[in-house]
CSV table of C-alpha atoms in Angstrom, one decimal:
chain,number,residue,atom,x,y,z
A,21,UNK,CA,139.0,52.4,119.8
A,22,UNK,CA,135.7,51.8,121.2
A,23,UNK,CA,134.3,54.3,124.1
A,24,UNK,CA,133.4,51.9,126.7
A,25,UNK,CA,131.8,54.6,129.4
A,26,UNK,CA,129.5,55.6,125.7
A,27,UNK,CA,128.3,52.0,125.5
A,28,UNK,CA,128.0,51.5,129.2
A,29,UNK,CA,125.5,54.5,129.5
A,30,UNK,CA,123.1,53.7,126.3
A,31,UNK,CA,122.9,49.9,127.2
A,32,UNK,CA,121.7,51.5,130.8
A,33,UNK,CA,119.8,53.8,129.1
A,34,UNK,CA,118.0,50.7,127.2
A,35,UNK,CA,117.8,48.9,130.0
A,36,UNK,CA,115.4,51.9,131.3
A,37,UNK,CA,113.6,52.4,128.1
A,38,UNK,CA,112.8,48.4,127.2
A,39,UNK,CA,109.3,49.0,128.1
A,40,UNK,CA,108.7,51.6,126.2
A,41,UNK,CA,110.5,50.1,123.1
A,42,UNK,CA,107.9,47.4,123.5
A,43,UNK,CA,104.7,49.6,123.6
A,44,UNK,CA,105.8,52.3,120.9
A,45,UNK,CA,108.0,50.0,118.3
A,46,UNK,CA,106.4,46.9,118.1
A,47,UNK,CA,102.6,47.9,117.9
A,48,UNK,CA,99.4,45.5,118.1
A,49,UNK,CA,97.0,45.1,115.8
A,50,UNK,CA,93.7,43.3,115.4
A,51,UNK,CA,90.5,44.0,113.4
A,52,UNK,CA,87.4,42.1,114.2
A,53,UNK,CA,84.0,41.7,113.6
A,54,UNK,CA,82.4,41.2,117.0
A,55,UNK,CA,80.4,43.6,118.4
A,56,UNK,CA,80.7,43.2,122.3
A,57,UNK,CA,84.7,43.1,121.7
A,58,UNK,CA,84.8,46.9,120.1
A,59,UNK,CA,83.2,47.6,123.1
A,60,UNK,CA,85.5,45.6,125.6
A,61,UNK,CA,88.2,47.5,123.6
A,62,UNK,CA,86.4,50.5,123.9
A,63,UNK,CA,85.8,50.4,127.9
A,64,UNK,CA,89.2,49.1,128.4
A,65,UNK,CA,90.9,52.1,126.3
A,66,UNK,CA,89.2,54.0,128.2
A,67,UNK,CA,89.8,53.1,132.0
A,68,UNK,CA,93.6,52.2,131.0
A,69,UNK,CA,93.9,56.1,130.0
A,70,UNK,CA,96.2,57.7,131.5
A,71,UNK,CA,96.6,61.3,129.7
A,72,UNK,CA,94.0,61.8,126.9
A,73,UNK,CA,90.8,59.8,125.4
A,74,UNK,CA,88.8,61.4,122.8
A,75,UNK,CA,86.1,59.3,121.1
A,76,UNK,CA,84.3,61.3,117.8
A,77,UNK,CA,81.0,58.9,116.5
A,78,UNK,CA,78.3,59.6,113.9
A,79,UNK,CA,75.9,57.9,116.5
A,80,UNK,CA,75.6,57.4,120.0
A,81,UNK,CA,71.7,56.8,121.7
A,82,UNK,CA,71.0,55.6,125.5
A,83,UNK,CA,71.5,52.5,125.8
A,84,UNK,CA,72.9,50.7,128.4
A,85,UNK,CA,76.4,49.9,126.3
A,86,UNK,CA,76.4,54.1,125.6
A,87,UNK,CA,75.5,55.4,129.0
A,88,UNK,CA,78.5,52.5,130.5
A,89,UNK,CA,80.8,54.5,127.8
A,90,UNK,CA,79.6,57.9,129.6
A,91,UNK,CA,79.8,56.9,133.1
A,92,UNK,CA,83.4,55.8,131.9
A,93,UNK,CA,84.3,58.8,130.4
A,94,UNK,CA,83.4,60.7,133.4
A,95,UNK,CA,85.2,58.5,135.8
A,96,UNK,CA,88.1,59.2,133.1
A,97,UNK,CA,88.0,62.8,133.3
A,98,UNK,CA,87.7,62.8,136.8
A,99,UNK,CA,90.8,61.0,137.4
A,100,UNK,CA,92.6,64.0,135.4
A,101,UNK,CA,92.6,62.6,131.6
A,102,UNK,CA,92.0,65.1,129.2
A,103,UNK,CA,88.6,63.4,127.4
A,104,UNK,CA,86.9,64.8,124.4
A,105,UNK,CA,83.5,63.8,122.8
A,106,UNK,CA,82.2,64.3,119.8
A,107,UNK,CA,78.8,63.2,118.3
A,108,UNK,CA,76.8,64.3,114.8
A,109,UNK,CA,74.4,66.1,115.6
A,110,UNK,CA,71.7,64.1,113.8
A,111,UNK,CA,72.0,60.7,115.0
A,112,UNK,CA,72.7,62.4,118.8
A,113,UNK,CA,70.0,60.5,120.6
A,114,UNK,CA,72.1,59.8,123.6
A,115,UNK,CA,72.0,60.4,127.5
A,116,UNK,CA,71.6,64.4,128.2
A,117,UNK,CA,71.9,64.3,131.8
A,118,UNK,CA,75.1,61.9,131.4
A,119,UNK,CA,76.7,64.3,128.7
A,120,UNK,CA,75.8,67.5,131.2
A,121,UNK,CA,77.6,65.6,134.1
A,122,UNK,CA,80.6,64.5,131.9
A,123,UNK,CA,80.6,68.7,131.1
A,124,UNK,CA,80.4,69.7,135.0
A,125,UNK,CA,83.6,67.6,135.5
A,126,UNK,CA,85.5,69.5,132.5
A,127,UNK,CA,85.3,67.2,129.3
A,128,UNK,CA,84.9,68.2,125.8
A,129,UNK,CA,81.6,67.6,124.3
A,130,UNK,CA,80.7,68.5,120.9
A,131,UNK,CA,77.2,68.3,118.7
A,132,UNK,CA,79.0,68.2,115.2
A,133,UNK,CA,76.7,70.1,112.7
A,134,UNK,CA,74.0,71.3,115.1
A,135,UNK,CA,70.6,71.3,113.4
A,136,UNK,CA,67.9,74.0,114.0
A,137,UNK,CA,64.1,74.0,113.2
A,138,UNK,CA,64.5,77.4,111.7
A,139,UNK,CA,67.8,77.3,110.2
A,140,UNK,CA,68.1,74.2,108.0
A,141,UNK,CA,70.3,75.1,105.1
A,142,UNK,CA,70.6,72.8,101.7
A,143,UNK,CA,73.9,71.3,101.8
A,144,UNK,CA,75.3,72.0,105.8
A,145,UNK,CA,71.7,69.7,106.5
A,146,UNK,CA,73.4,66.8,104.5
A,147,UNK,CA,76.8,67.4,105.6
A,148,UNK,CA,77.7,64.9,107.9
A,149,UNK,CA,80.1,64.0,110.1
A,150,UNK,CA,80.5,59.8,109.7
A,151,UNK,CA,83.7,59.3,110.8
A,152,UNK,CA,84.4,56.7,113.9
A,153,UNK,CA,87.3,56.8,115.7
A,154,UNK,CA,88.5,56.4,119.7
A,155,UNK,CA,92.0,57.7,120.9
A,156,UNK,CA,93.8,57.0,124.0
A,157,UNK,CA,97.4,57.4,124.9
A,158,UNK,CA,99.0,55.1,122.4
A,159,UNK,CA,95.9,53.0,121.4
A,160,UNK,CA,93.6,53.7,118.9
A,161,UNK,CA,90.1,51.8,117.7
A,162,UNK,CA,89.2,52.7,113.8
A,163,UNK,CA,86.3,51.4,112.0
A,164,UNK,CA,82.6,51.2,111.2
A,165,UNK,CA,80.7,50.8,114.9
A,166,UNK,CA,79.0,53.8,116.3
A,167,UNK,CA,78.3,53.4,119.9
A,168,UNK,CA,74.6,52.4,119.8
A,169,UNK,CA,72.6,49.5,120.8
A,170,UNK,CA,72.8,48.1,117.1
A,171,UNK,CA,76.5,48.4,116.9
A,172,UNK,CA,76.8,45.7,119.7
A,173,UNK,CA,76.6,41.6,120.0
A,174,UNK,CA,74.9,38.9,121.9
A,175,UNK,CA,75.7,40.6,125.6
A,176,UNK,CA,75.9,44.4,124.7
A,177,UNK,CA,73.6,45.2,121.4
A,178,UNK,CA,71.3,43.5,119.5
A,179,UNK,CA,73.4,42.2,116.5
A,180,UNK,CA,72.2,44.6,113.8
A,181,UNK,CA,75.1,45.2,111.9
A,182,UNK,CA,78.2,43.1,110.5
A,183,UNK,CA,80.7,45.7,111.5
A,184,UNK,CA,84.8,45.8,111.0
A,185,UNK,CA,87.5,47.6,113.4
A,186,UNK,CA,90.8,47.7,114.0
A,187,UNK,CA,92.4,48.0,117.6
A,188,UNK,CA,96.0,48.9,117.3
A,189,UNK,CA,98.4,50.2,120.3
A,190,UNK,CA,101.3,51.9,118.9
A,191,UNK,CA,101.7,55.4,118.2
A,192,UNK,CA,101.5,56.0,114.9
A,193,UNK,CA,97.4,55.3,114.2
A,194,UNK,CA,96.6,57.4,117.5
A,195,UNK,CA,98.9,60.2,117.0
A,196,UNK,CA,97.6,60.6,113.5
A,197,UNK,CA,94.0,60.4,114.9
A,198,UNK,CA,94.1,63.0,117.5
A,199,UNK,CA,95.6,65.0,114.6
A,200,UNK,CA,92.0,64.5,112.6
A,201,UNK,CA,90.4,65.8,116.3
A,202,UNK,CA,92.3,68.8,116.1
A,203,UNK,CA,91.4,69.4,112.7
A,204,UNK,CA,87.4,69.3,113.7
A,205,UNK,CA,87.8,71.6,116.6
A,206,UNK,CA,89.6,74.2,114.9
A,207,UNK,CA,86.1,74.3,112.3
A,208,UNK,CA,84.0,74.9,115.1
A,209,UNK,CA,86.7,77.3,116.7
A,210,UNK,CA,87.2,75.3,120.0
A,211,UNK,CA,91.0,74.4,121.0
A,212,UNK,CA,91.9,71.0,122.1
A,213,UNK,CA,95.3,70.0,124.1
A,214,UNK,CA,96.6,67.4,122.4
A,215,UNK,CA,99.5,64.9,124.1
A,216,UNK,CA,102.8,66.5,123.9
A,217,UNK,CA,105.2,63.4,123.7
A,218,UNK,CA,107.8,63.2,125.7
A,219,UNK,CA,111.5,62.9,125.0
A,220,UNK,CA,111.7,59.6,125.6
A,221,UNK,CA,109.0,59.0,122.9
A,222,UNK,CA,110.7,61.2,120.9
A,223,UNK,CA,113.5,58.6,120.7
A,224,UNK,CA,111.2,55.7,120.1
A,225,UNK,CA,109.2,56.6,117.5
A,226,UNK,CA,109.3,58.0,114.2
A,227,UNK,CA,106.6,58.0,111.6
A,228,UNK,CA,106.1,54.7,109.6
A,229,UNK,CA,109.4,53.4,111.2
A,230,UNK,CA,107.7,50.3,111.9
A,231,UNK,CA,104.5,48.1,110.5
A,232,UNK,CA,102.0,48.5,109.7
A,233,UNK,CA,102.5,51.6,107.6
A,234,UNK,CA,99.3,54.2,107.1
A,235,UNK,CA,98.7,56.8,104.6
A,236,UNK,CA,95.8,58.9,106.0
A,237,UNK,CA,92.9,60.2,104.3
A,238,UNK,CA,89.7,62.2,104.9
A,239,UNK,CA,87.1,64.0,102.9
A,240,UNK,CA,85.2,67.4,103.4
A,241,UNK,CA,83.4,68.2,100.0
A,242,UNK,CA,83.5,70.2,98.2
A,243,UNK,CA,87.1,71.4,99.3
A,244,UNK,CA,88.7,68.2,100.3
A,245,UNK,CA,88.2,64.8,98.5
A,246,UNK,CA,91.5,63.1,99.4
A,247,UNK,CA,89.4,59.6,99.8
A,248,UNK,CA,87.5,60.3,96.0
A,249,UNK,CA,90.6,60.8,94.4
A,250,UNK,CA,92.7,57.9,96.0
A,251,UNK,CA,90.3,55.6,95.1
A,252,UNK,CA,90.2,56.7,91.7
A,253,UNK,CA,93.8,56.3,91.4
A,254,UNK,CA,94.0,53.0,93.2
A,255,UNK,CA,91.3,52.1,90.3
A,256,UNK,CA,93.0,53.4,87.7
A,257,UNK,CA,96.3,51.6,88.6
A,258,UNK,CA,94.5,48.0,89.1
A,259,UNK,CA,96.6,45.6,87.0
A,260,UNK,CA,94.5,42.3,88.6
A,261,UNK,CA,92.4,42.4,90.6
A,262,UNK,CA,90.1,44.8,92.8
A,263,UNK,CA,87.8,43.2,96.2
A,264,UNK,CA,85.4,45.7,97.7
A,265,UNK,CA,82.9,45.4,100.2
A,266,UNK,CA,80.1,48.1,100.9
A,267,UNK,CA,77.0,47.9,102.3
A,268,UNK,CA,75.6,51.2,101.3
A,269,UNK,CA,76.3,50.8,97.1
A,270,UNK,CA,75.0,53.5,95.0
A,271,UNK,CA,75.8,54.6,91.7
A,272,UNK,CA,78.3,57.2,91.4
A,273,UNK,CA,78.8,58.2,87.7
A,274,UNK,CA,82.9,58.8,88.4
A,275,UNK,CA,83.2,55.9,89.9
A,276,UNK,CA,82.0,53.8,87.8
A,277,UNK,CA,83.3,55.3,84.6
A,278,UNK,CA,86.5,53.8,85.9
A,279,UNK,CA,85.5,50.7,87.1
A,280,UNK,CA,84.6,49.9,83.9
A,281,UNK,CA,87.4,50.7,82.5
A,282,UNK,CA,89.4,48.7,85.1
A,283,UNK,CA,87.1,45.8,84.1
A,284,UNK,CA,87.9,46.8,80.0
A,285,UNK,CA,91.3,46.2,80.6
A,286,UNK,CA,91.0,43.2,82.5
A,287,UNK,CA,90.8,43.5,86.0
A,288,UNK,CA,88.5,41.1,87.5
A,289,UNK,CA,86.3,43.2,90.4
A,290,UNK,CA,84.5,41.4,93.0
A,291,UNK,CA,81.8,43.1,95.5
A,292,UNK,CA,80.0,42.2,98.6
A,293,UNK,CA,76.8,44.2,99.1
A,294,UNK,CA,74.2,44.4,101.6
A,295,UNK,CA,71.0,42.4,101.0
A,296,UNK,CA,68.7,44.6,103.1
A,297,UNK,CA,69.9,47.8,103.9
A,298,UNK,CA,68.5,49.9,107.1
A,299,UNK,CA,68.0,53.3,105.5
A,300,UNK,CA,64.9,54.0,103.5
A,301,UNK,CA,66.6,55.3,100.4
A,302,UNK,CA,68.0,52.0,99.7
A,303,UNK,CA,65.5,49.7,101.6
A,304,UNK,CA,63.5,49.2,98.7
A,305,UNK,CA,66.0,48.9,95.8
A,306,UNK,CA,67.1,46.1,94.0
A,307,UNK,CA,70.8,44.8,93.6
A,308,UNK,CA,70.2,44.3,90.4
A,309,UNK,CA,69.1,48.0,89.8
A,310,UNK,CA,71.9,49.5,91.8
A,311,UNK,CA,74.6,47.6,90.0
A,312,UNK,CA,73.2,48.3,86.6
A,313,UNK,CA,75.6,50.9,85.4
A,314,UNK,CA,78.4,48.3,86.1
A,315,UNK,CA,77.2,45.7,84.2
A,316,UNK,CA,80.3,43.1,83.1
A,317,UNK,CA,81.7,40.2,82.4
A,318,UNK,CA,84.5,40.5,84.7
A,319,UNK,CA,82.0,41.9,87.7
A,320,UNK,CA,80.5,39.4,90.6
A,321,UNK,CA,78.5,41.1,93.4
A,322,UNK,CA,77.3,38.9,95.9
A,323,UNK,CA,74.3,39.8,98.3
A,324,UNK,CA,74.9,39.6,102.5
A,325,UNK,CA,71.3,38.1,103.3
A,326,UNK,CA,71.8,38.1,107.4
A,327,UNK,CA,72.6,41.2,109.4
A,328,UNK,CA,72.8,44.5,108.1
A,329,UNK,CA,76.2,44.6,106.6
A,330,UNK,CA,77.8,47.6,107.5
A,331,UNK,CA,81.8,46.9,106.7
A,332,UNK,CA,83.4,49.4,104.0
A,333,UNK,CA,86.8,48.7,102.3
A,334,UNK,CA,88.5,48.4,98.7
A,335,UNK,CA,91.7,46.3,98.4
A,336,UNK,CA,93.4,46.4,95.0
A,337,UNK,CA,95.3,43.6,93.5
A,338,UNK,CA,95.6,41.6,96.6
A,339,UNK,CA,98.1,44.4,98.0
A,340,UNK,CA,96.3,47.9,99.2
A,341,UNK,CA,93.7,47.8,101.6
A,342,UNK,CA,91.7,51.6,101.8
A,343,UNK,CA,89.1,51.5,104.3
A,344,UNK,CA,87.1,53.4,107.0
A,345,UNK,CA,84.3,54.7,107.7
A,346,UNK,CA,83.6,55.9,103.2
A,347,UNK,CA,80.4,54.0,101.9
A,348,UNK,CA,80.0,54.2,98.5
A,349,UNK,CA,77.5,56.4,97.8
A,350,UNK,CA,76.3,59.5,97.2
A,351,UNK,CA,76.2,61.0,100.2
A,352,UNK,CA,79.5,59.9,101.2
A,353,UNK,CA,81.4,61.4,97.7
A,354,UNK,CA,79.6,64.1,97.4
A,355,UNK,CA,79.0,65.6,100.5
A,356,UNK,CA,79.6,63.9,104.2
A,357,UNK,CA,83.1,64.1,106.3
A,358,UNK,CA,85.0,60.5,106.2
A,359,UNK,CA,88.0,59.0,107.3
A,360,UNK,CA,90.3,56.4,105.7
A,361,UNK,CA,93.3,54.3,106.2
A,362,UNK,CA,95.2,53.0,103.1
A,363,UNK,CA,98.0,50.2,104.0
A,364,UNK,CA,100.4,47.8,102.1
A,365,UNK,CA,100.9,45.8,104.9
A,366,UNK,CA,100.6,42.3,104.6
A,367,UNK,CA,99.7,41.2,108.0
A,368,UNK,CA,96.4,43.9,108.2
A,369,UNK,CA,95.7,43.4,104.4
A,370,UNK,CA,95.8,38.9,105.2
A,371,UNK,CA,93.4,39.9,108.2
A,372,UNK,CA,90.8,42.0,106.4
A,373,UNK,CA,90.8,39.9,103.7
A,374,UNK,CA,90.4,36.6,106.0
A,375,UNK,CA,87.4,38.5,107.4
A,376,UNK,CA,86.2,39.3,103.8
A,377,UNK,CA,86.3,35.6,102.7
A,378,UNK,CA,84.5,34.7,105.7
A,379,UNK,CA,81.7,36.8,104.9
A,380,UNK,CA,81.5,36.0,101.3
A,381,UNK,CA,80.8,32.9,102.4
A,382,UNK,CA,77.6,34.2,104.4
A,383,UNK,CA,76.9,35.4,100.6
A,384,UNK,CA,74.7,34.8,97.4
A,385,UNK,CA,75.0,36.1,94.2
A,386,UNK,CA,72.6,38.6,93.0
A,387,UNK,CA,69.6,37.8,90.8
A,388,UNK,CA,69.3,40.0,87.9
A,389,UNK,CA,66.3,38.3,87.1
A,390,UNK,CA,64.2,39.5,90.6
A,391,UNK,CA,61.3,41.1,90.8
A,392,UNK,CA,59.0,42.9,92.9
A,393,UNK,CA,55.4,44.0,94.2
A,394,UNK,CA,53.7,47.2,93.0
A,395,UNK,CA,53.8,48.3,95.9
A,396,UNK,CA,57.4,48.1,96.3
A,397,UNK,CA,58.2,49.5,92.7
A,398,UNK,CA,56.3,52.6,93.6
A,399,UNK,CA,58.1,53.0,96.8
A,400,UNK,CA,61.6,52.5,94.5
A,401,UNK,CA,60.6,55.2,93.1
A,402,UNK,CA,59.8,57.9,95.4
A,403,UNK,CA,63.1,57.3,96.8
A,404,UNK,CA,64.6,57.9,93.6
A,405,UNK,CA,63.1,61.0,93.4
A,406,UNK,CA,63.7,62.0,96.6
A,407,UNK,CA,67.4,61.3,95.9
A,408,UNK,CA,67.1,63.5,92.7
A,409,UNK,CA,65.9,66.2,94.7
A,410,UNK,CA,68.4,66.1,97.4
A,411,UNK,CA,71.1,66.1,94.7
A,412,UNK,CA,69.4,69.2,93.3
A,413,UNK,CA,69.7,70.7,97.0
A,414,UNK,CA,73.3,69.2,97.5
A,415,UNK,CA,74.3,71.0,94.4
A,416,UNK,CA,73.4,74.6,95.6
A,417,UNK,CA,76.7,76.6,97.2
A,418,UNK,CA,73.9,79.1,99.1
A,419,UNK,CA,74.3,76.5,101.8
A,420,UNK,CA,78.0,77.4,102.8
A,421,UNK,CA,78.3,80.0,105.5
A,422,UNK,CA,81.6,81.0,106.0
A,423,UNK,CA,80.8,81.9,109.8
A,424,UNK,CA,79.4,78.4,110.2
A,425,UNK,CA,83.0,77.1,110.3
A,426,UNK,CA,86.5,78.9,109.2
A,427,UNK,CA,86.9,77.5,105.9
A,428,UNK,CA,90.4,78.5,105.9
A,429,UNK,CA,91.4,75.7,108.0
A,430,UNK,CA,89.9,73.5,104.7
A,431,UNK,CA,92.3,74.4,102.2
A,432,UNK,CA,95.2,72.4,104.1
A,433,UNK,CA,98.3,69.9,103.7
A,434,UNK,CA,95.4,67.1,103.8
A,435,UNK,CA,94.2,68.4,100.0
A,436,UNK,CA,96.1,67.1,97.2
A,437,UNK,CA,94.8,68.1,94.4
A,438,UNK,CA,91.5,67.6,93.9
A,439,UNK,CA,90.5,69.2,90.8
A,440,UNK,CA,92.0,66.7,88.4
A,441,UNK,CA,88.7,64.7,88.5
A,442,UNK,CA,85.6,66.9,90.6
């Protein structure tokens, strides 16, 4: 027999909680390519905040588009949201009055990998922090843009870079963000307070109980290469097809040991690279010499001859998509920290891969048959030395300094396993 006062108070109990089953169960989620729209999202994460925002970038300078996101974040704070910034230390060219006021008023700020003129140390120099990532409340902005003048469009940048980001509000992607925060703080021994969630959210939401579903994955050489090894896996499981897009290609002996054998077996791989590239290690390099190790009849690589292309992603057999903020290069799988998302969902995996098209379109293929000035060639070849020396710098553990950060916190449920291929 059916307990009528039971059913009476949970359909009242609903009734109180439809909002919330709208926000927390059925989540949005849009990637884009726009500059000006991450930072609409951006500003209007921030002024809709309500109890946390923390934003972590690998660059940040003074333009106007930054010192709006500092004003905001100090109108944020002062309103009582718990805010938290954090910035690499060596692209940190932003507003230092701004960040001293945002201070005064209580918020987090934090130079990620500080350098000094008298203490520059191999490896910690190259080490990093790349990952891009904004969290407030229940929303969440993922992807490639820094918050710099380059990173913006037509009204707030200058239209460097062909970025991709995803702006999702829904608990899961947030929650699991602020987790990656927490993680950062605890190497540089500072405490954060994240959002406790309250019962009601409790009751709503469960981990992967509703699309899109995320396995998270970050990298901090040499004790954590979660991203290295899923890729390799994801490579190594290819039965098709495999579509990648990266800007910043390099070779990578691992990775393209396997890629070959992907391509052995069959798999047909596809790649969009960057044309011109903004870094000088890469500026003067051929295509056709970066891709030479890869070298197959199953390979295409097309070239991205407009803006700087900056988007980084793999999707394998038309049903994984792994991306964030992981170029593939050296520097990225050998030393800096980076952040991933790997998803089977359709929907995200249909959008990205709509985006994809629509740059491959924007795309030639390479000529193997290009050439260059003398001037250019010898340039080439600097670089390639200066990479060879880096690497010979990279390689040397003297650069760890266990009071630098507490490499206990390393060696934690985010490693699995990474031995079975570095």
């Amino acid at each position: 027999m059916l307990n009528q006062e039971f059913y009476d108070n949970a359909l009242k109990t609903l009734q109180q909680l439809s909002p919330e089953i709208q926000e927390y169960q059925f989540p949005h989620l849009r990637l884009f390519t726009d500059g000006d729209e991450f930072y609409q999202k951006l500003w209007q994460m921030i002024d809709e905040s309500k109890t946390y925002c923390w934003i972590l970038t690998y660059a940040m300078d003074k333009s106007l588009a930054a010192n709006i996101t500092l004003y905001k974040l100090i109108n944020a704070q002062q309103r009582g949201v718990n805010v938290v910034l954090f910035v690499d230390d060596l692209q940190g060219h932003y507003n230092n009055k701004l960040t001293k006021l945002f201070q005064s008023y209580g918020g987090v700020f934090l130079n990620l990998n500080p350098l000094s003129a008298f203490k520059i140390y191999g490896q910690e120099f190259f080490r990093r922090h790349h990952e891009k990532m904004a969290v407030a409340d229940h929303k969440a902005i993922f992807g490639t843009s820094n918050i710099e003048s380059h990173y913006g469009g037509v009204k707030w940048g200058k239209q460097t870079f062909h970025d991709i980001n995803t702006y999702t509000e829904g608990r899961h992607l947030s929650y699991n963000l602020q987790k990656h925060f927490m993680y950062l703080a605890s190497l540089y021994k500072i405490q954060l307070n994240p959002h406790k969630p309250t019962p009601n959210e409790d009751l709503l939401y469960t981990f992967n109980a509703f699309p899109p579903y995320y396995e998270f994955f970050k990298t901090h050489p040499p004790f954590n290469r979660q991203i290295q090894t899923q890729i390799i896996e994801s490579i190594k499981n290819a039965k098709d097809n495999i579509k990648i897009v990266q800007a910043y290609y390099y070779s990578v002996r691992i990775f393209e040991k396997y890629l070959r054998e992907a391509m052995d077996r069959g798999v047909k791989v596809e790649i969009i690279t960057a044309d011109k590239r903004d870094q000088p290690v890469y500026r003067y390099a051929f295509n056709r010499i970066l891709f030479q190790g890869v070298i197959h009849r199953n390979l295409k690589v097309y070239e991205f001859p407009e803006q700087l292309l900056h988007m980084k992603g793999y999707v394998f057999d038309n049903n994984q998509l792994f991306y964030g903020s992981f170029n593939n290069d050296r520097w990225s799988w050998k030393l800096n920290h980076e952040f991933n998302i790997l998803t089977e969902d359709e929907n995200e995996i249909k959008m990205f891969m709509d985006i994809y098209n629509e740059t491959k379109l924007r795309t030639r293929q390479i000529d193997y048959k290009k050439t260059g000035t003398p001037l250019r060639w010898i340039k080439m070849k600097f670089w390639e030395w200066f990479i060879y020396q880096s690497e010979i710098l990279m390689s040397k553990n003297q650069g760890y300094h266990p009071n630098k950060y507490k490499y206990n916190n390393l060696l934690n449920t985010w490693d699995d396993g990474i031995g079975n291929y570095f």
